[in-house]
Short mmCIF file of C-alpha atoms in Angstrom, two decimals:
data_model
loop_
_atom_site.label_atom_id
_atom_site.label_comp_id
_atom_site.label_asym_id
_atom_site.label_seq_id
_atom_site.Cartn_x
_atom_site.Cartn_y
_atom_site.Cartn_z
CA MET A 1 125.39 138.54 83.61
CA ASP A 2 126.23 138.03 87.28
CA PRO A 3 123.35 136.27 89.09
CA ALA A 4 124.52 137.65 92.44
CA ALA A 5 124.76 141.25 91.23
CA PRO A 6 122.07 143.82 91.98
CA ALA A 7 119.50 144.42 89.24
CA ILE A 8 120.61 148.03 88.82
CA ARG A 9 123.77 149.64 90.17
CA ILE A 10 124.45 153.31 89.55
CA VAL A 11 127.89 154.61 90.47
CA GLY A 12 128.89 158.28 90.55
CA LEU A 13 126.44 159.20 87.82
CA ASP A 14 126.67 162.75 86.51
CA LYS A 15 124.68 164.14 83.64
CA ARG A 16 125.22 167.66 82.36
CA PHE A 17 123.49 169.50 79.53
CA GLY A 18 125.97 172.21 78.70
CA TYR A 19 126.48 174.10 81.96
CA ARG A 20 123.29 172.75 83.52
CA VAL A 21 123.81 169.87 85.91
CA ALA A 22 120.90 167.43 85.73
CA LEU A 23 122.40 164.69 87.89
CA ALA A 24 125.28 165.10 90.31
CA GLY A 25 127.07 162.06 91.66
CA ILE A 26 124.16 159.63 91.95
CA ASP A 27 125.03 156.37 93.73
CA LEU A 28 122.17 153.92 93.87
CA GLN A 29 121.59 150.21 93.97
CA LEU A 30 118.35 148.33 93.34
CA GLU A 31 118.25 144.70 94.43
CA ARG A 32 116.39 142.14 92.36
CA GLY A 33 112.68 142.26 93.03
CA GLU A 34 112.89 145.63 94.78
CA PHE A 35 110.30 148.33 94.06
CA VAL A 36 111.71 151.83 94.39
CA SER A 37 109.63 154.99 94.05
CA LEU A 38 111.51 158.12 93.11
CA PHE A 39 109.97 161.46 93.97
CA GLY A 40 111.08 164.98 93.26
CA PRO A 41 109.89 168.29 91.85
CA ASN A 42 109.95 169.10 88.15
CA GLY A 43 113.52 169.46 86.93
CA ALA A 44 114.99 167.43 89.80
CA GLY A 45 116.53 164.94 87.35
CA LYS A 46 114.11 161.99 87.68
CA THR A 47 113.54 161.57 83.95
CA THR A 48 117.24 162.01 83.19
CA LEU A 49 118.08 159.29 85.69
CA VAL A 50 115.58 156.91 84.09
CA ARG A 51 116.92 157.79 80.62
CA CYS A 52 120.49 157.02 81.68
CA VAL A 53 119.47 153.62 83.08
CA ALA A 54 117.40 152.94 79.95
CA THR A 55 120.45 153.69 77.72
CA LEU A 56 118.60 156.60 76.10
CA ALA A 57 121.11 159.11 77.47
CA HIS A 58 124.83 158.76 77.93
CA PRO A 59 126.20 159.71 81.37
CA SER A 60 128.64 162.62 81.51
CA ALA A 61 130.49 160.71 84.25
CA GLY A 62 129.96 157.54 86.23
CA TYR A 63 128.25 154.43 85.01
CA VAL A 64 125.23 152.17 85.27
CA GLU A 65 125.27 148.39 85.60
CA ILE A 66 122.39 146.07 84.78
CA HIS A 67 122.77 142.65 86.42
CA GLY A 68 126.45 143.36 86.94
CA THR A 69 127.22 144.42 83.36
CA ARG A 70 128.18 148.00 82.59
CA LEU A 71 125.83 149.67 80.14
CA SER A 72 128.63 151.48 78.35
CA SER A 73 130.23 148.21 77.36
CA ALA A 74 127.04 146.16 77.25
CA THR A 75 125.78 144.27 74.28
CA PRO A 76 122.37 145.35 73.01
CA ASP A 77 121.02 142.09 74.42
CA LEU A 78 121.11 143.65 77.89
CA ARG A 79 118.14 145.79 76.82
CA ARG A 80 116.00 142.65 76.80
CA HIS A 81 115.89 142.91 80.59
CA VAL A 82 114.44 146.41 80.62
CA GLY A 83 110.94 147.74 79.93
CA VAL A 84 110.46 151.50 79.85
CA VAL A 85 107.43 153.76 80.15
CA SER A 86 108.33 157.38 79.60
CA HIS A 87 106.68 160.68 78.73
CA ALA A 88 106.71 159.67 75.07
CA SER A 89 104.74 156.55 74.16
CA PHE A 90 107.37 155.11 71.74
CA LEU A 91 104.43 154.06 69.56
CA TYR A 92 103.79 154.61 65.85
CA GLY A 93 100.64 156.57 65.17
CA ALA A 94 99.82 155.04 61.79
CA LEU A 95 99.93 151.51 63.18
CA THR A 96 97.25 149.93 65.34
CA ALA A 97 97.88 149.09 68.99
CA HIS A 98 98.14 145.41 68.07
CA GLU A 99 100.58 146.10 65.21
CA ASN A 100 102.74 148.24 67.48
CA LEU A 101 102.95 145.45 70.02
CA LEU A 102 103.64 142.85 67.33
CA PHE A 103 106.49 145.01 66.07
CA TYR A 104 108.07 145.34 69.50
CA ALA A 105 107.44 141.67 70.25
CA ALA A 106 109.30 140.76 67.05
CA MET A 107 112.20 143.05 67.96
CA PHE A 108 112.48 141.31 71.34
CA ASP A 109 112.06 137.79 69.89
CA VAL A 110 108.89 137.15 71.87
CA GLU A 111 107.49 133.71 71.16
CA ASP A 112 103.87 133.52 70.05
CA ALA A 113 103.88 137.30 69.64
CA ALA A 114 100.22 137.60 68.62
CA HIS A 115 99.05 135.82 71.76
CA ARG A 116 101.36 137.85 73.97
CA ALA A 117 100.18 141.11 72.35
CA ASP A 118 96.56 140.15 73.05
CA GLU A 119 97.49 139.22 76.61
CA VAL A 120 99.10 142.55 77.49
CA LEU A 121 96.39 144.53 75.70
CA ASP A 122 93.90 142.68 77.87
CA GLN A 123 95.94 143.51 80.99
CA VAL A 124 95.70 147.24 80.26
CA GLY A 125 92.05 147.05 79.11
CA LEU A 126 92.65 147.90 75.47
CA CYS A 127 91.24 144.81 73.75
CA ASP A 128 88.34 146.70 72.21
CA ARG A 129 90.70 149.28 70.66
CA ALA A 130 93.42 146.80 69.64
CA HIS A 131 92.87 147.31 65.93
CA ASP A 132 92.49 151.08 65.93
CA PRO A 133 95.40 153.27 64.81
CA VAL A 134 97.25 154.60 67.81
CA ARG A 135 97.00 158.18 66.51
CA THR A 136 93.26 158.08 67.24
CA PHE A 137 93.91 157.38 70.94
CA SER A 138 93.43 159.88 73.75
CA ARG A 139 96.38 160.63 76.06
CA GLY A 140 95.16 158.06 78.58
CA LEU A 141 94.68 155.30 76.01
CA LEU A 142 98.10 156.08 74.59
CA GLN A 143 99.63 155.73 78.04
CA ARG A 144 97.89 152.36 78.54
CA CYS A 145 99.21 151.18 75.18
CA ALA A 146 102.70 152.39 76.13
CA ILE A 147 102.48 150.32 79.32
CA ALA A 148 101.48 147.27 77.25
CA ARG A 149 104.47 147.94 74.98
CA ALA A 150 106.83 148.03 77.95
CA LEU A 151 105.47 144.72 79.25
CA VAL A 152 105.25 142.82 75.96
CA HIS A 153 108.66 141.15 76.32
CA ASP A 154 108.11 140.45 80.04
CA PRO A 155 111.24 142.31 81.21
CA ASP A 156 112.60 141.73 84.70
CA ILE A 157 113.42 145.44 85.20
CA LEU A 158 110.69 148.05 84.77
CA LEU A 159 111.56 151.74 84.50
CA PHE A 160 108.34 153.70 84.78
CA ASP A 161 108.61 157.48 84.47
CA GLU A 162 105.43 159.04 85.83
CA PRO A 163 103.29 156.20 84.51
CA PHE A 164 100.09 157.44 86.16
CA SER A 165 100.07 160.74 84.28
CA GLY A 166 97.11 161.03 81.92
CA LEU A 167 95.31 157.98 83.28
CA ASP A 168 91.71 158.15 84.47
CA PRO A 169 91.01 156.67 87.95
CA THR A 170 90.01 153.27 86.55
CA ALA A 171 93.10 153.02 84.36
CA ALA A 172 95.25 154.22 87.26
CA ASP A 173 93.84 151.40 89.41
CA THR A 174 94.57 148.93 86.60
CA LEU A 175 98.17 150.15 86.42
CA HIS A 176 98.41 149.96 90.20
CA ALA A 177 97.36 146.30 89.99
CA ILE A 178 99.86 145.64 87.17
CA LEU A 179 102.67 147.14 89.26
CA GLU A 180 101.63 145.15 92.34
CA ARG A 181 101.63 141.98 90.25
CA ALA A 182 105.06 142.84 88.83
CA HIS A 183 106.30 143.30 92.39
CA GLU A 184 104.83 139.94 93.43
CA ARG A 185 106.61 138.34 90.48
CA ARG A 186 109.94 139.75 91.77
CA ARG A 187 110.32 142.25 88.96
CA THR A 188 112.63 145.14 89.83
CA VAL A 189 110.79 148.44 89.48
CA LEU A 190 112.12 152.00 89.46
CA MET A 191 109.15 154.35 89.25
CA THR A 192 109.18 158.13 89.28
CA SER A 193 105.99 159.81 90.37
CA HIS A 194 104.41 162.97 91.70
CA ASP A 195 101.73 160.85 93.35
CA LEU A 196 103.29 160.46 96.78
CA GLN A 197 100.51 158.30 98.21
CA ARG A 198 100.43 155.78 95.38
CA GLY A 199 104.20 155.69 94.99
CA HIS A 200 104.63 155.15 98.72
CA GLU A 201 101.98 152.41 98.83
CA LEU A 202 103.63 150.42 96.07
CA ALA A 203 107.27 150.81 97.03
CA ASP A 204 109.71 148.92 99.23
CA ARG A 205 111.91 151.98 99.28
CA VAL A 206 111.41 155.65 98.56
CA LEU A 207 113.91 158.14 97.21
CA VAL A 208 113.65 161.88 96.92
CA LEU A 209 115.69 163.66 94.29
CA ARG A 210 116.36 167.38 94.45
CA ALA A 211 118.54 169.35 92.04
CA GLY A 212 120.17 166.20 90.71
CA ARG A 213 121.03 164.73 94.12
CA ILE A 214 119.39 162.07 96.25
CA VAL A 215 118.31 163.81 99.44
CA HIS A 216 116.36 160.93 100.95
CA ASP A 217 116.72 157.16 100.62
CA GLY A 218 114.80 155.00 103.05
CA PRO A 219 112.42 152.08 103.40
CA ALA A 220 108.79 152.89 102.61
CA SER A 221 107.64 150.86 105.62
CA SER A 222 109.31 153.29 108.02
CA LEU A 223 106.88 156.04 106.97
CA HIS A 224 103.12 156.37 107.04
CA SER A 225 101.54 157.95 104.00
CA GLY A 226 101.02 161.25 105.83
CA GLU A 227 104.61 161.25 107.04
CA MET A 228 105.79 160.76 103.47
CA GLU A 229 103.99 163.93 102.44
CA ALA A 230 105.49 165.87 105.36
CA LEU A 231 108.96 164.49 104.70
CA TYR A 232 108.75 165.39 101.00
CA GLN A 233 107.48 168.90 101.66
CA GLY A 234 110.22 169.40 104.22
CA LEU A 235 112.93 168.17 101.87
CA ILE A 236 111.76 170.14 98.86
CA HIS A 237 110.25 173.31 100.29
CA GLY A 238 112.36 173.36 103.41
CA ALA A 239 115.40 173.59 101.22
CA THR A 240 114.05 176.50 99.23
CA ALA A 241 112.60 178.40 102.20
CA MET B 1 116.23 137.01 65.37
CA SER B 2 119.29 137.91 63.34
CA GLY B 3 120.45 141.48 62.82
CA LEU B 4 119.32 141.45 59.19
CA ARG B 5 115.86 140.23 60.11
CA ARG B 6 115.55 142.97 62.71
CA ILE B 7 116.54 145.55 60.10
CA ALA B 8 113.90 144.08 57.75
CA CYS B 9 111.38 144.25 60.59
CA ILE B 10 112.07 147.97 61.13
CA VAL B 11 111.92 148.68 57.39
CA GLY B 12 108.64 146.75 57.15
CA LYS B 13 107.20 148.79 60.02
CA ASP B 14 108.34 152.06 58.39
CA LEU B 15 106.94 151.14 54.98
CA ARG B 16 103.64 150.04 56.48
CA SER B 17 103.38 153.41 58.26
CA GLU B 18 104.30 155.23 55.06
CA LEU B 19 101.83 153.30 52.92
CA ARG B 20 99.07 154.17 55.40
CA THR B 21 99.83 157.89 55.56
CA LYS B 22 101.66 158.39 52.22
CA GLU B 23 103.07 161.58 53.77
CA ALA B 24 106.59 161.29 52.38
CA LEU B 25 105.61 159.79 49.02
CA THR B 26 102.84 162.29 48.27
CA SER B 27 104.87 165.33 49.23
CA THR B 28 107.96 164.25 47.29
CA VAL B 29 106.10 163.33 44.11
CA PHE B 30 104.05 166.53 44.11
CA PHE B 31 107.09 168.65 44.83
CA ALA B 32 109.03 166.99 42.00
CA LEU B 33 106.03 167.51 39.69
CA LEU B 34 106.01 171.21 40.52
CA VAL B 35 109.75 171.54 39.89
CA LEU B 36 109.41 169.81 36.51
CA LEU B 37 106.41 171.98 35.59
CA VAL B 38 108.25 175.18 36.48
CA PHE B 39 111.27 174.20 34.39
CA ASN B 40 109.01 173.05 31.58
CA PHE B 41 107.39 176.49 31.47
CA ALA B 42 110.69 178.31 31.95
CA PHE B 43 112.75 176.53 29.28
CA ASP B 44 110.34 174.69 27.03
CA PRO B 45 113.40 172.75 25.92
CA GLY B 46 113.60 170.97 22.62
CA THR B 47 115.36 167.63 22.36
CA ARG B 48 118.76 169.28 21.96
CA ASP B 49 118.37 171.46 25.03
CA VAL B 50 117.27 168.50 27.15
CA THR B 51 120.64 166.89 26.71
CA VAL B 52 122.25 170.07 28.08
CA VAL B 53 119.93 171.09 30.93
CA GLY B 54 117.83 167.95 31.45
CA ALA B 55 120.22 166.33 33.91
CA GLY B 56 120.30 169.46 36.06
CA ILE B 57 116.50 169.73 36.04
CA LEU B 58 116.09 166.08 36.95
CA TRP B 59 118.55 166.20 39.85
CA ILE B 60 117.16 169.46 41.21
CA ALA B 61 113.79 167.70 41.37
CA PHE B 62 115.35 164.62 42.98
CA LEU B 63 117.45 166.56 45.47
CA PHE B 64 114.81 168.89 46.87
CA SER B 65 112.07 166.29 46.95
CA SER B 66 114.45 163.91 48.74
CA ILE B 67 115.08 166.56 51.39
CA LEU B 68 111.33 166.70 51.98
CA ALA B 69 111.23 162.91 52.37
CA MET B 70 114.22 162.87 54.73
CA ASN B 71 112.64 165.48 56.99
CA ARG B 72 109.25 163.76 56.92
CA LEU B 73 110.53 160.26 57.67
CA MET B 74 112.78 161.37 60.51
CA LEU B 75 110.06 163.61 61.96
CA ASN B 76 107.68 160.63 61.97
CA GLU B 77 110.31 158.69 63.87
CA ARG B 78 110.80 161.50 66.39
CA GLU B 79 107.08 162.02 67.01
CA ASP B 80 106.17 160.41 70.30
CA GLY B 81 109.63 158.98 70.66
CA GLY B 82 109.56 156.29 67.98
CA ILE B 83 113.32 156.41 67.45
CA GLU B 84 113.85 156.08 71.22
CA GLY B 85 111.58 153.05 71.17
CA LEU B 86 113.99 151.54 68.66
CA MET B 87 116.94 152.54 70.84
CA LEU B 88 115.42 150.45 73.66
CA CYS B 89 115.32 147.34 71.47
CA PRO B 90 118.10 144.73 71.60
CA VAL B 91 119.57 145.85 68.30
CA PRO B 92 122.88 147.64 67.70
CA ARG B 93 122.27 151.30 66.95
CA THR B 94 124.37 151.02 63.84
CA SER B 95 121.65 148.69 62.56
CA LEU B 96 119.13 151.48 63.07
CA TYR B 97 121.14 153.55 60.59
CA LEU B 98 121.00 150.78 58.02
CA ALA B 99 117.27 150.34 58.57
CA LYS B 100 116.59 154.06 58.21
CA CYS B 101 118.77 154.19 55.08
CA ALA B 102 116.90 151.24 53.56
CA THR B 103 113.50 152.81 54.23
CA LEU B 104 114.55 156.17 52.80
CA LEU B 105 116.12 154.49 49.77
CA LEU B 106 112.95 152.56 48.98
CA VAL B 107 110.73 155.62 49.41
CA LEU B 108 113.03 157.77 47.27
CA LEU B 109 113.37 155.17 44.52
CA ALA B 110 109.57 154.90 44.35
CA SER B 111 109.24 158.67 44.19
CA GLU B 112 112.06 158.98 41.63
CA THR B 113 110.48 156.38 39.38
CA VAL B 114 107.36 158.55 39.15
CA THR B 115 109.47 161.70 38.75
CA LEU B 116 111.47 160.09 35.96
CA ALA B 117 108.28 159.11 34.14
CA LEU B 118 107.03 162.70 34.46
CA PHE B 119 110.40 163.99 33.22
CA VAL B 120 110.15 161.79 30.12
CA LEU B 121 106.57 162.95 29.62
CA PHE B 122 107.38 166.67 29.89
CA PHE B 123 110.79 166.82 28.21
CA ASP B 124 110.88 163.80 25.90
CA PRO B 125 114.61 163.17 26.35
CA PRO B 126 116.40 160.93 23.81
CA LEU B 127 116.94 158.06 26.19
CA GLY B 128 117.29 155.38 23.54
CA GLY B 129 118.93 152.36 25.11
CA GLY B 130 120.30 154.38 28.02
CA LEU B 131 117.54 153.56 30.48
CA VAL B 132 119.57 150.93 32.33
CA GLU B 133 122.55 153.29 32.57
CA LEU B 134 120.29 156.07 33.80
CA ALA B 135 118.79 153.70 36.39
CA LEU B 136 122.31 152.86 37.59
CA VAL B 137 123.24 156.54 37.94
CA VAL B 138 119.98 157.29 39.78
CA LEU B 139 120.52 154.34 42.11
CA LEU B 140 124.10 155.31 42.97
CA GLY B 141 123.19 158.98 43.34
CA THR B 142 120.22 158.15 45.55
CA ILE B 143 122.33 155.88 47.78
CA GLY B 144 124.72 158.81 48.24
CA LEU B 145 121.89 161.19 49.13
CA VAL B 146 120.41 158.61 51.49
CA SER B 147 123.72 157.97 53.28
CA LEU B 148 124.16 161.69 53.95
CA GLY B 149 120.49 162.49 54.42
CA THR B 150 119.86 159.86 57.09
CA THR B 151 122.75 161.16 59.17
CA PHE B 152 121.93 164.84 58.77
CA ALA B 153 118.17 164.40 59.13
CA ALA B 154 118.78 162.70 62.50
CA MET B 155 120.79 165.78 63.54
CA ALA B 156 118.47 168.39 62.03
CA VAL B 157 115.25 166.92 63.39
CA ARG B 158 116.33 167.85 66.92
CA THR B 159 116.59 171.54 66.01
CA ARG B 160 113.77 174.05 65.80
CA THR B 161 114.82 175.09 62.30
CA ARG B 162 114.91 171.54 60.95
CA GLU B 163 113.43 172.39 57.53
CA ALA B 164 116.21 174.91 56.86
CA MET B 165 118.92 173.03 58.72
CA LEU B 166 118.83 169.84 56.67
CA PRO B 167 119.56 171.44 53.26
CA LEU B 168 122.17 173.68 54.89
CA LEU B 169 124.00 170.62 56.19
CA LEU B 170 123.36 168.35 53.24
CA ILE B 171 123.86 170.35 50.07
CA PRO B 172 127.42 171.65 50.62
CA ILE B 173 128.71 168.16 51.39
CA ALA B 174 126.69 166.65 48.54
CA VAL B 175 128.31 168.93 45.92
CA PRO B 176 130.77 166.28 44.62
CA LEU B 177 127.89 163.80 44.42
CA LEU B 178 125.70 166.29 42.57
CA ILE B 179 128.43 167.11 40.06
CA ALA B 180 128.99 163.41 39.43
CA VAL B 181 125.33 162.52 38.98
CA VAL B 182 124.62 165.49 36.72
CA GLU B 183 127.65 164.74 34.54
CA ALA B 184 126.82 161.05 34.35
CA THR B 185 123.13 161.73 33.64
CA SER B 186 124.11 164.25 30.93
CA ALA B 187 126.29 161.62 29.31
CA VAL B 188 123.36 159.19 29.24
CA LEU B 189 120.87 161.79 27.97
CA SER B 190 123.24 162.93 25.23
CA GLY B 191 123.48 159.36 23.96
CA GLU B 192 127.23 159.09 24.72
CA GLY B 193 126.57 156.57 27.45
CA LEU B 194 128.75 155.93 30.46
CA GLY B 195 131.55 154.24 28.52
CA GLN B 196 133.63 157.43 28.40
CA GLU B 197 132.44 158.69 31.78
CA GLN B 198 133.55 155.92 34.10
CA LYS B 199 135.24 158.45 36.39
CA TRP B 200 131.84 159.83 37.47
CA LEU B 201 130.60 156.35 38.33
CA GLN B 202 133.78 155.73 40.29
CA LEU B 203 133.29 159.00 42.15
CA LEU B 204 129.71 158.07 42.92
CA LEU B 205 130.75 154.67 44.23
CA ALA B 206 133.51 156.16 46.36
CA PHE B 207 131.12 158.79 47.74
CA ASP B 208 128.52 156.15 48.61
CA VAL B 209 131.01 153.90 50.38
CA LEU B 210 132.62 156.79 52.27
CA PHE B 211 129.43 158.37 53.56
CA LEU B 212 127.68 155.09 54.30
CA GLY B 213 130.70 154.25 56.44
CA ILE B 214 130.72 157.62 58.19
CA GLY B 215 126.97 157.46 58.81
CA TYR B 216 127.20 153.90 60.12
CA LEU B 217 129.91 154.85 62.60
CA THR B 218 128.48 158.18 63.77
CA PHE B 219 124.74 157.45 63.89
CA PRO B 220 124.75 155.93 67.42
CA ALA B 221 126.38 159.08 68.84
CA ILE B 222 123.89 161.29 66.97
CA LEU B 223 120.96 159.38 68.43
CA GLU B 224 122.15 159.80 72.00
CA GLU B 225 121.96 163.14 73.70
#
């Protein structure tokens, strides 16, 4: 691990599913402690990009580095640095929320796993349901538990793929606070979202992905929230008009 | 945590899930019971016939109930991305294969123990002192099925026709294994024992080693898109 290297470096990343091109030549670098929001319409390639960085999908061409180490040649230990929230919860329905977190904590060698599991369940407001089987959870509760799972090993890189989907306003505010705190603690965050306002508020930098290519990459501070909306609509709908 | 402890952790999680739901165990035991009942009504074999057809009946019950278990366990792992959760953990993906094999083996051995008891109850085979030899054949045969089944179930579960796909992939390749286990089981049931039938045990061992090796090496690629 190179301490001077960026947290995430993506070089010439292509991902094809048969003839369909999901990602086309993505070059991207996230510095340590940077919060990047990634926007784009459905099918733009946001989830595929997150999956490639998370080692869940193998690039068709190009490569991804985490802290200066290429994922293709990386040891599994590199995954300790990454926490992922995706469309699937990665939880086991027959186990309780607490048991799920204990399992993942054990897999990541978390010390005092029971205490840590309680701590993250408290962060996402799930203490009162900690000992209920996850299969009895609503979509929103499941998403909160998935966020707790991603945080249980305190990773320094967070990959959040539409984390606000399915959350009620209170839970969304809780997640917003968790992400702000992660940013304050210099965690590197790559978050995809359809919520332009929230994504813009949280981010240092905003990206827009369209048809597998980055069509905008700029600092969030250079845009007001309303301008972000106009920019996005112009980039997405302007291109199709 | 060492690799072996992580594998044990995954197996423990799988078994805890299975003991809560009993989805794989219940379906395999009931399916095997139905197979044995059907053959019991169809043949009503006496002791002599059991030595001829008993091994086939037993392994038909084992094979098809194991396919149910393979599909069920892998589907549980696919539901809500459980297997991808494991892929995010700091564990080599080859270890995931070993963990999945171990879980399936334990579930199948539990189910086969019940099936074997039902087989003895329905068909009254002349086992004599051959129980240990039979256990050895069942163990080696089950390891072979597990080594193939874990690999193919991981492939089949991603298809829409997973229930049909798994037997289509598994059975043709398992033919040498099935011949060996049926011949070896016949030898035990007939009272000859395995002394004269070492070649079937050797074939079983070779099959197990070969397909465990292939599964171990190919499983990471199967898991990734």
